[in-house]
CSV table of C-alpha atoms in Angstrom, one decimal:
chain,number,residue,atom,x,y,z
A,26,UNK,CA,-5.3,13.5,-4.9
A,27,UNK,CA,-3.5,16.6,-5.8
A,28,UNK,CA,-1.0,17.6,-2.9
A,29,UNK,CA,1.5,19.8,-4.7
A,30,UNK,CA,-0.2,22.8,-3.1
A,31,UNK,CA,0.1,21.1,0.4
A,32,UNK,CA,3.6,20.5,0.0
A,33,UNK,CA,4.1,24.0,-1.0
A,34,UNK,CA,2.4,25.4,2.1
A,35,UNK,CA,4.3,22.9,4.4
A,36,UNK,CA,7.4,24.1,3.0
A,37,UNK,CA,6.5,27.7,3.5
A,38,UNK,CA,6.0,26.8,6.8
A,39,UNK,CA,9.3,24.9,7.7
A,40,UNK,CA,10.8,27.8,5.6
A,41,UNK,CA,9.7,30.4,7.8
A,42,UNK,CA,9.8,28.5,10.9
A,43,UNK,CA,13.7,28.5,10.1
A,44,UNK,CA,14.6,32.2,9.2
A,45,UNK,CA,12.2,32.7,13.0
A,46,UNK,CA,14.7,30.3,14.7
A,47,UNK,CA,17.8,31.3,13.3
A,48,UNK,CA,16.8,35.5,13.8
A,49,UNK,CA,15.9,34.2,17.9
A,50,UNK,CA,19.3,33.2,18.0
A,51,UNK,CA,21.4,35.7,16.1
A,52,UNK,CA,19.1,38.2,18.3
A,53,UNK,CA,19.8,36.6,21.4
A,54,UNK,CA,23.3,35.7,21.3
A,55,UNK,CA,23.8,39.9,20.2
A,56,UNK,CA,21.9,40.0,23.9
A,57,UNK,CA,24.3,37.7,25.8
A,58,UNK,CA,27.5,39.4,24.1
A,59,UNK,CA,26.5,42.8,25.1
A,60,UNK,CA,25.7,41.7,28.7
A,61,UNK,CA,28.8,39.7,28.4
A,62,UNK,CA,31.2,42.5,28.2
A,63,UNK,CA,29.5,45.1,30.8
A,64,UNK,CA,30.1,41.8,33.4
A,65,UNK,CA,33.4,41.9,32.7
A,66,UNK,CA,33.9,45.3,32.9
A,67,UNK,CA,31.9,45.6,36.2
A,68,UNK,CA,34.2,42.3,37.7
A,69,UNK,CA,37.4,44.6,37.2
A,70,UNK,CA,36.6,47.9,37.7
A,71,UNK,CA,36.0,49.0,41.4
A,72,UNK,CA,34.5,52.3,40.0
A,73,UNK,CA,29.9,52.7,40.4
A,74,UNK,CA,28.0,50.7,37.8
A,75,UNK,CA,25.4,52.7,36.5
A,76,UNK,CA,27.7,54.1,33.8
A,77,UNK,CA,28.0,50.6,32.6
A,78,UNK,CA,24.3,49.7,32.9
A,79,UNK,CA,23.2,53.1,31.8
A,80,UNK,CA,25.3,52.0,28.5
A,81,UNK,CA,23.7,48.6,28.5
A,82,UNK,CA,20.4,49.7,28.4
A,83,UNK,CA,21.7,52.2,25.6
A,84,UNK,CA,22.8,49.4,23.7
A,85,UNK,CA,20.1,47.4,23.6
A,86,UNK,CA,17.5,49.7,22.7
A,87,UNK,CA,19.6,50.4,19.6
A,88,UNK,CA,19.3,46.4,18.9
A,89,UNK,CA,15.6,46.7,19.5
A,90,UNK,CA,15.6,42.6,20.2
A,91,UNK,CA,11.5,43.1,19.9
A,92,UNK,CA,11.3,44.8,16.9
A,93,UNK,CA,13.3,42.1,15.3
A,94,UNK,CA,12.1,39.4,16.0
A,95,UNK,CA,8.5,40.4,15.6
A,96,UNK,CA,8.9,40.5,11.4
A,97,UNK,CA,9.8,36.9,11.9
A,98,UNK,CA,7.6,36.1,13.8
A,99,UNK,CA,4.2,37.5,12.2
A,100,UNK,CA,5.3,36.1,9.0
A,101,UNK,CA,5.5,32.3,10.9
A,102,UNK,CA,2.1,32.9,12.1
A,103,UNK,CA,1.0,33.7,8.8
A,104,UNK,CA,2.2,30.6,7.4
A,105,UNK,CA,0.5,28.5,10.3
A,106,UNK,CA,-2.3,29.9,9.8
A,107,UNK,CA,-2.7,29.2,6.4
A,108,UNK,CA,-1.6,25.7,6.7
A,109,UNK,CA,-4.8,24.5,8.5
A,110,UNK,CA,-6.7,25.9,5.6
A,111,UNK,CA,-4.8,24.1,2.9
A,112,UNK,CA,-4.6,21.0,4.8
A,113,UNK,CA,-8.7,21.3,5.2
A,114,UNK,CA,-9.0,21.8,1.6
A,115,UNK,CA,-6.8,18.9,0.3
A,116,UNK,CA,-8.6,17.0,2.7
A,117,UNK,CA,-12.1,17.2,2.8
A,118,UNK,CA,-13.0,16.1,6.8
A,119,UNK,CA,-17.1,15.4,5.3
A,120,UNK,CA,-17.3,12.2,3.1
A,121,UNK,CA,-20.3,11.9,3.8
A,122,UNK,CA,-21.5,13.3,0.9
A,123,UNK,CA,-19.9,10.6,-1.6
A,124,UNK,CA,-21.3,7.4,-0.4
A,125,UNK,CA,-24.4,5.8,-0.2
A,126,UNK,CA,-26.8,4.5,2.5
A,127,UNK,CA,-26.1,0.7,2.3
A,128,UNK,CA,-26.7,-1.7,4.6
A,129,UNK,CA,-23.4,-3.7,5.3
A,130,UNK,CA,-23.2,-7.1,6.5
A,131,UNK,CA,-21.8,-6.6,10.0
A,132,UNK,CA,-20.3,-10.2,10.5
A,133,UNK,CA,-18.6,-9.7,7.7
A,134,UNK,CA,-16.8,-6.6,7.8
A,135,UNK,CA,-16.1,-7.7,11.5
A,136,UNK,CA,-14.1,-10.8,10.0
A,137,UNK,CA,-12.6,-8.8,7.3
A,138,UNK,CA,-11.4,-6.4,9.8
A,139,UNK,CA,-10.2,-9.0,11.9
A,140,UNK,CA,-8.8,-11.0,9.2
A,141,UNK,CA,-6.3,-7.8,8.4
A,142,UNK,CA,-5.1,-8.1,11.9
A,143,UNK,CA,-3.9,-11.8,11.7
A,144,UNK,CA,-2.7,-11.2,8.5
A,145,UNK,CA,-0.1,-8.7,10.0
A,146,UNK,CA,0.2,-11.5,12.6
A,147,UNK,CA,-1.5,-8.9,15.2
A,148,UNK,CA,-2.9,-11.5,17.1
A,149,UNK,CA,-3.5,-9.9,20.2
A,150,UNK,CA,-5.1,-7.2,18.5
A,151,UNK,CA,-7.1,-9.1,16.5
A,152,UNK,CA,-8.1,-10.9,19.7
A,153,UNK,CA,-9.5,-7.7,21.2
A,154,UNK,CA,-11.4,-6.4,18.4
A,155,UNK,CA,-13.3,-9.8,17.7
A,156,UNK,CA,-14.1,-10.0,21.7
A,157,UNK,CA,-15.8,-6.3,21.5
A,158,UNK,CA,-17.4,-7.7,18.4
A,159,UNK,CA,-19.0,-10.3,20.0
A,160,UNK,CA,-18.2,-12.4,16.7
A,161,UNK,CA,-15.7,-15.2,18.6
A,162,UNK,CA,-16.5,-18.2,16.7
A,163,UNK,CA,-15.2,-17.1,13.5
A,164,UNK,CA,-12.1,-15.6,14.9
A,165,UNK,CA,-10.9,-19.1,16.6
A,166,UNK,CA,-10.7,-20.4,12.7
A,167,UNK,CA,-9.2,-17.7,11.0
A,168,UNK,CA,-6.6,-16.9,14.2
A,169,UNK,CA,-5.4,-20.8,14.5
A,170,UNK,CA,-4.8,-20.7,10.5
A,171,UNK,CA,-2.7,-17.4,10.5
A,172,UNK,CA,-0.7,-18.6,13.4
A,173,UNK,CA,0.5,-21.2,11.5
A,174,UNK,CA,1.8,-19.1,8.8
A,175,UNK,CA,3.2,-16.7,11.1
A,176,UNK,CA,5.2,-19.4,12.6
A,177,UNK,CA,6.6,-20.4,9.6
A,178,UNK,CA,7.7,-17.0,8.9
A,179,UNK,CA,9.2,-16.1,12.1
A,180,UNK,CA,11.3,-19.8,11.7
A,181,UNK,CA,12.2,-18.2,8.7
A,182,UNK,CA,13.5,-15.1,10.0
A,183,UNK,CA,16.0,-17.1,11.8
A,184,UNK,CA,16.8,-19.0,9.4
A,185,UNK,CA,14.7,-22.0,10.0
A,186,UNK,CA,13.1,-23.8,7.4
A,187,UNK,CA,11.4,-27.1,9.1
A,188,UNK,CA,8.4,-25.6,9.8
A,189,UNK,CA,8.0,-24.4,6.1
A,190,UNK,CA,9.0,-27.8,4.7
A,191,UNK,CA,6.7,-29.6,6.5
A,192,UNK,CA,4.1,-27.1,5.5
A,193,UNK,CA,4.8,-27.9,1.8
A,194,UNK,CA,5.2,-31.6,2.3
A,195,UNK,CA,2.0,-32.2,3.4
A,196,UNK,CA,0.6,-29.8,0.8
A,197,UNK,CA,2.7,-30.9,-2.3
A,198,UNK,CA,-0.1,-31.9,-4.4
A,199,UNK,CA,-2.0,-28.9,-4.0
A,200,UNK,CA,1.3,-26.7,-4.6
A,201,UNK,CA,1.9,-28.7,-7.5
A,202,UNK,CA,-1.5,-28.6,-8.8
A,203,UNK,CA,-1.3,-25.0,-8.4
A,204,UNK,CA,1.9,-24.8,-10.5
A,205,UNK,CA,3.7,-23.9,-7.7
A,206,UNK,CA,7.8,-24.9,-7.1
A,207,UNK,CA,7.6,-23.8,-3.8
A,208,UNK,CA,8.2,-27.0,-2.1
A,209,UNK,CA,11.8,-27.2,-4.2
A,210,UNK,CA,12.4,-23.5,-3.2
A,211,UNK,CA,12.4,-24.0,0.5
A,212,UNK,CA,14.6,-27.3,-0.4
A,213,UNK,CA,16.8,-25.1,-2.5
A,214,UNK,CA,17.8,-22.6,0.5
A,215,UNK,CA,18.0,-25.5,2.9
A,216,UNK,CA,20.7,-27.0,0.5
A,217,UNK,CA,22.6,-23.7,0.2
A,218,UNK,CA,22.5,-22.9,3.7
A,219,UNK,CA,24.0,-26.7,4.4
A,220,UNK,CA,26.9,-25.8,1.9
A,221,UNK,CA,27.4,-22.5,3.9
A,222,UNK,CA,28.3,-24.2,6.5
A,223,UNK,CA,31.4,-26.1,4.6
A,224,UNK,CA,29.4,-29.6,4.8
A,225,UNK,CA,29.7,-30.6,1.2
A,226,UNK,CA,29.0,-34.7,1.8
A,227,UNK,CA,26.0,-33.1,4.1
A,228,UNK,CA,24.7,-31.1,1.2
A,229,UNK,CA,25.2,-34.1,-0.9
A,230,UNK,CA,23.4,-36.5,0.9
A,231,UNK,CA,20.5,-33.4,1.2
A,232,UNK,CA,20.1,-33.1,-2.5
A,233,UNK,CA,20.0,-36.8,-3.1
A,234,UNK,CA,17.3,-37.3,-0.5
A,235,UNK,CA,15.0,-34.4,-1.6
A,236,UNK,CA,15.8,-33.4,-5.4
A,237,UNK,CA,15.0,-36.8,-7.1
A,238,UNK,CA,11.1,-36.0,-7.3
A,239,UNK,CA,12.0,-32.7,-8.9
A,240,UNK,CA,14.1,-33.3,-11.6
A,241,UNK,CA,11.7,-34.3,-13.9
A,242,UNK,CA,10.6,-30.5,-14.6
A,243,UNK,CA,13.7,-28.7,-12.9
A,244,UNK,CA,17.0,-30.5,-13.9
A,245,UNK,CA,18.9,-27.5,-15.0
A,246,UNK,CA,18.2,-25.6,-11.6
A,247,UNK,CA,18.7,-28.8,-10.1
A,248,UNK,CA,22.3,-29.1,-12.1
A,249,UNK,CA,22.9,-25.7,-11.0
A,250,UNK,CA,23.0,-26.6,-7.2
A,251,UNK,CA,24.9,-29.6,-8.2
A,252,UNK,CA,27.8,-27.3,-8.9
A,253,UNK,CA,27.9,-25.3,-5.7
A,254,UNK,CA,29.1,-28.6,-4.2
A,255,UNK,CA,32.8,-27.6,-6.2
A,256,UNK,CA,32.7,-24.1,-4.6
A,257,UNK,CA,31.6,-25.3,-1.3
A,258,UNK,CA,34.5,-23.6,0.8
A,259,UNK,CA,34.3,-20.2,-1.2
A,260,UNK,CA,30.7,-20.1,-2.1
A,261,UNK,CA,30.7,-16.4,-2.0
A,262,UNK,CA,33.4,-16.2,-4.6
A,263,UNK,CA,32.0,-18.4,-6.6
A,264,UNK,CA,29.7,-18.1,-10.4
A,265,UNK,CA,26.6,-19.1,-7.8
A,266,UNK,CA,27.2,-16.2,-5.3
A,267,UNK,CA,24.1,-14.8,-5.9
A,268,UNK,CA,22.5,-18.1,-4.6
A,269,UNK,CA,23.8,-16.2,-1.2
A,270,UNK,CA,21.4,-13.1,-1.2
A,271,UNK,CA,19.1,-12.3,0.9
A,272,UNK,CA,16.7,-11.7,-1.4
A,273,UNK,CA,15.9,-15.2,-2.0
A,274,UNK,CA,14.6,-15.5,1.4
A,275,UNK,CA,12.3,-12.3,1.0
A,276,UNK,CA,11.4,-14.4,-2.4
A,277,UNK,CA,10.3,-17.5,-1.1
A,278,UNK,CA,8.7,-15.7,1.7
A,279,UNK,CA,6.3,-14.2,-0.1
A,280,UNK,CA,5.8,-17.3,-2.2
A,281,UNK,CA,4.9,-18.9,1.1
A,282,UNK,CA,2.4,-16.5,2.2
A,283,UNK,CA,1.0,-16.6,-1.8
A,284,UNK,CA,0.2,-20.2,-1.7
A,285,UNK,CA,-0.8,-20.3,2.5
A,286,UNK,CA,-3.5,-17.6,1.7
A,287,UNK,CA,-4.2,-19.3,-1.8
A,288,UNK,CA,-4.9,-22.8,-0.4
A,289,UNK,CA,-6.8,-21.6,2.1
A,290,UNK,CA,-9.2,-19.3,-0.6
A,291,UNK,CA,-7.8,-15.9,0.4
A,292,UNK,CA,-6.7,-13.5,-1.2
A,293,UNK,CA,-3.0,-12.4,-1.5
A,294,UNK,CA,-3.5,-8.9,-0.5
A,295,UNK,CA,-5.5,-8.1,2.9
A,296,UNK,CA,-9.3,-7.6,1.6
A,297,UNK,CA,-9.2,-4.1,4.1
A,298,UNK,CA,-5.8,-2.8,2.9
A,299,UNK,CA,-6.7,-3.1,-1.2
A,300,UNK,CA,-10.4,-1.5,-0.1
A,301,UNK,CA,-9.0,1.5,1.8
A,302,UNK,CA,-6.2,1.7,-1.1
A,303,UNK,CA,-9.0,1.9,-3.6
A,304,UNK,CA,-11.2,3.8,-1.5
A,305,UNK,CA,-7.7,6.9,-1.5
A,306,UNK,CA,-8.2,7.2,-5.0
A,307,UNK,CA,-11.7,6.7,-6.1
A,308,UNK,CA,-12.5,9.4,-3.5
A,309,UNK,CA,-11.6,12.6,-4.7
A,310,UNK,CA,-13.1,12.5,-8.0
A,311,UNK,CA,-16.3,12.0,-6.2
A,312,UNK,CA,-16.2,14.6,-3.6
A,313,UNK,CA,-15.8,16.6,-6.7
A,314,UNK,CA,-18.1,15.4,-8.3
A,315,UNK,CA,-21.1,15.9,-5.4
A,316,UNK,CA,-19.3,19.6,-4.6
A,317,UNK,CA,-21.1,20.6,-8.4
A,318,UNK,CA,-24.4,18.2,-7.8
A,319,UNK,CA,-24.8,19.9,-4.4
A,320,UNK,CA,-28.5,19.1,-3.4
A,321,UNK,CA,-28.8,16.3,-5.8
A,322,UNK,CA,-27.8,13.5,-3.6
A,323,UNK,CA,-31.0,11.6,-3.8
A,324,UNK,CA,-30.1,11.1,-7.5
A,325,UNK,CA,-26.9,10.0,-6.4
A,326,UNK,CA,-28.4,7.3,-4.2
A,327,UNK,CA,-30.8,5.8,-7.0
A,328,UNK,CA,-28.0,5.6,-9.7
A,329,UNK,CA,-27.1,2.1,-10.5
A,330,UNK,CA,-23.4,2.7,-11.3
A,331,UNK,CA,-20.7,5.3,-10.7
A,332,UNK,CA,-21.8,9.1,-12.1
A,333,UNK,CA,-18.0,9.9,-13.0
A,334,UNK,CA,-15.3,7.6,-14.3
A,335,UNK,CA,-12.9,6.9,-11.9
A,336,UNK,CA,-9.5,5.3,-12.7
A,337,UNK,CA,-8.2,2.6,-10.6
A,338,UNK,CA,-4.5,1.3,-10.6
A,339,UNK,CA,-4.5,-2.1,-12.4
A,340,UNK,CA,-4.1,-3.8,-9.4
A,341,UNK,CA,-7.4,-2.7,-8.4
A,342,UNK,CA,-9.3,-4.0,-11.3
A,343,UNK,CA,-10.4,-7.5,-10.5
A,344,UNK,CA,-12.7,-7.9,-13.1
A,345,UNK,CA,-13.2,-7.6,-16.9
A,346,UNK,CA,-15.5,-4.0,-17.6
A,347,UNK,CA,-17.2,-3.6,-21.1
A,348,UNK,CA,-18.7,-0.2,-22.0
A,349,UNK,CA,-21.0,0.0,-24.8
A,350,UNK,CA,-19.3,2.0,-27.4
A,351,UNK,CA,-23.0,3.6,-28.7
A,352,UNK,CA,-24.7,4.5,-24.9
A,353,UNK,CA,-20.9,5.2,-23.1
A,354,UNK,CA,-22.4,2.8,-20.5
A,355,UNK,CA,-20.8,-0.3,-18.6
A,356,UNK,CA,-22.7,-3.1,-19.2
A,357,UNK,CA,-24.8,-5.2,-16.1
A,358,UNK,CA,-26.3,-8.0,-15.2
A,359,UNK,CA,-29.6,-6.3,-17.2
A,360,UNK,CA,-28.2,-5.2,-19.6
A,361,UNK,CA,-25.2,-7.4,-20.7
A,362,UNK,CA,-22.9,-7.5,-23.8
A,363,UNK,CA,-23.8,-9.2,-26.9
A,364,UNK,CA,-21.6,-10.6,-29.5
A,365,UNK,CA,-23.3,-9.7,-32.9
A,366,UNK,CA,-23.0,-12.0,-36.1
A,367,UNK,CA,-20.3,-9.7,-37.5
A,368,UNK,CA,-18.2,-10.1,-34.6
A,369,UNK,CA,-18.7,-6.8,-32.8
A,370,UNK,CA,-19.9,-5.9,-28.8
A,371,UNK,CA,-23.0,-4.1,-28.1
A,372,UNK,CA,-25.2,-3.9,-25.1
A,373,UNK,CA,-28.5,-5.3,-25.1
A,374,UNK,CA,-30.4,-2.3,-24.5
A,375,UNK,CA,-28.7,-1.0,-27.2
A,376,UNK,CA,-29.6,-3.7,-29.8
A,377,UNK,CA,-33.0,-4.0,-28.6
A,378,UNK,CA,-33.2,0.1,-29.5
A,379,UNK,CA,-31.6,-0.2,-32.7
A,380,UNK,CA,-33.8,-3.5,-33.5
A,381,UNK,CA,-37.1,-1.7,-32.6
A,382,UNK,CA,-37.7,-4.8,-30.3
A,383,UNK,CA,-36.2,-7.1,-32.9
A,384,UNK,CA,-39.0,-6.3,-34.8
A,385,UNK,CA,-36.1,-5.2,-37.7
A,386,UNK,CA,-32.6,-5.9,-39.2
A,387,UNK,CA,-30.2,-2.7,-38.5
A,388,UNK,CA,-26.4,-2.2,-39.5
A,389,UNK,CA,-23.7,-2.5,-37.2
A,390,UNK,CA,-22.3,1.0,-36.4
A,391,UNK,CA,-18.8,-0.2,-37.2
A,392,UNK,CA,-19.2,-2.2,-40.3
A,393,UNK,CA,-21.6,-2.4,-43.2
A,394,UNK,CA,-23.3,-6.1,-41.5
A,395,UNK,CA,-27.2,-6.0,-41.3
A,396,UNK,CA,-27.7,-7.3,-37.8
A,397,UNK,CA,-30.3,-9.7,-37.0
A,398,UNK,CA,-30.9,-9.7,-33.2
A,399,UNK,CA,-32.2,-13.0,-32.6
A,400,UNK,CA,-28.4,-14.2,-33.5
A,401,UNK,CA,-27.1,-11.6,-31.0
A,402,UNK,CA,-25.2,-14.3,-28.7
A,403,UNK,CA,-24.5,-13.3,-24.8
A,404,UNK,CA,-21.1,-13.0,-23.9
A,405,UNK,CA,-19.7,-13.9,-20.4
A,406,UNK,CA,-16.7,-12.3,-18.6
């Protein structure tokens, strides 16, 4: 979405907005000086006033405080009033026009909605929504299972790690199964915050209780705790100092929420938040794109696939995508890719067209290979 233009009209508007404010005040304090003086004079002078005020009023018809600041001020109101317009065209309010009639699966949106809730650990929130839903049963499961992650990160945030290494304990195997070290990097903070505290034989007695399983796949990080016992008084000062940072905490947090959401089949990422961060920049091409097909939006509605390309960040593409290099199509569940004997990627419709049917032999279009299409193998992403 292009918002350089919107920027440029909200700093034309601050712009202006500040040469109004600072003119009201050079104007006014001109005002409170003049009447300033003429009080003073009238305070020691025992002599009629209207000489003074008769000056007063002189004075301030020469400053001409209206004419002043009305320059400023049209020019502000110029700027505000343009502002609504750019804002209106950067952001279309009617997006109506780029999606489709579909029927959506209530239940499911509902839980997906809900689901973003807990994941913030909005609970009460969460609560509420599923209630006006009328869709309680599936909250109870999702809400009891979120709890316990969020309790394990709010130990965390004070510095308490039992609830996450009980978590991990009775999940090794699936952790480890996963490829996951997470287990040993809750056990490797607990050890360093032991040591913090000056208990070196305590730390000792931590690393031979809990290490031994690991060391089979992590002795040098293992060794490297090993010699933060000889720095335990001045840890800080010490080769391992960075063991200290904060950031191993945010680290391990998010490896904890990775695995909780993994184990449980959910995705890292709310489901809601990566839709609605697609949704920001698939938009606009579309809007454009019905803007020109205006009255067309029946065809629209039929067509089995997007009528523009739309670029996605990478972290929105989930799945592998092939487009047929002859049609400039993606392929489907119709019409799916198919590996050739020469090694190259066509559609099917596209081999079927060039086969006559397979009724005939035809060359690749990127090498010289005569193509039979009974040999034409699927491919599966």
């Amino acid at each position: 979405m292009e918002l350089h233009s919107l920027k440029d009209s909200s700093d034309r508007v601050a712009k202006k907005r500040k040469v109004s404010y600072s003119k009201t005040h050079e104007v006014t304090d001109l005002i409170v000086q003049e009447i300033s003086k003429v009080i003073k004079v009238m305070q020691s002078s025992t002599l009629e006033y209207q000489s003074e005020l008769a000056e007063l009023k002189k004075k301030l018809q020469e400053v001409s405080p209206l004419n002043q600041l009305e320059g400023a001020q049209k020019e502000l109101n110029i700027a505000l009033i343009k502002y609504p317009k750019a804002l209106e065209k950067v952001f279309n309010p009617d997006i109506s026009k780029a999606y489709r009639n579909i029927e959506f699966d209530s239940p499911i949106v509902n839980q997906i909605i809900a689901s973003h809730f807990y994941r913030q650990g909005l609970f009460e929130v969460g609560n509420c929504f599923i209630t006006e839903a009328q869709d309680a049963e599936a909250a109870v499961a999702m809400r009891s299972l979120f709890q316990e992650l969020y309790q394990m990160l709010e130990a965390m945030k004070s510095r308490n790690l039992e609830p996450a290494l009980k978590w991990a304990a009775a999940n090794s195997n699936k952790l480890k199964e996963n490829g996951s070290d997470l287990q040993l990097r809750i056990h490797h903070l607990q050890f360093v915050k032991i040591l913090q505290k000056g208990s070196r034989d305590e730390a000792l007695k931590y690393a031979r209780t809990n290490f031994a399983s690991f060391a089979g796949n992590h002795m040098a990080e293992i060794q490297k705790l090993m010699g933060c016992l000889l720095y335990s008084d001045r840890l800080h000062e010490s080769p391992y100092a960075h063991l200290l940072s904060p950031t191993n905490w945010d680290t391990v947090t998010n490896e904890l929420t990775r695995q909780f959401c993994n184990l449980l089949g959910q995705s890292y990422e709310s489901p809601l938040s990566a839709t609605i961060a697609a949704g920001i920049q698939g938009l606009p091409p579309l809007l454009k794109f019905m803007t020109v097909m205006v009255g067309k939006k029946h065809e629209w509605q039929s067509m089995n696939q997007l009528p523009v390309p739309v670029e996605l960040d990478k972290e929105f593409q989930f799945h592998s995508v092939f487009v047929c290099p002859v049609t400039k199509e993606q392929s489907t569940d119709d019409n799916p890719p198919m590996l050739m004997s020469c090694g190259h990627v066509l559609c099917k419709q596209s081999i079927n067209k060039m086969s006559k049917n397979g009724s005939k032999t035809f060359k690749c279009p990127y090498c010289p290979t005569d193509i039979d299409s009974t040999q034409c193998r699927q491919l599966i992403f």
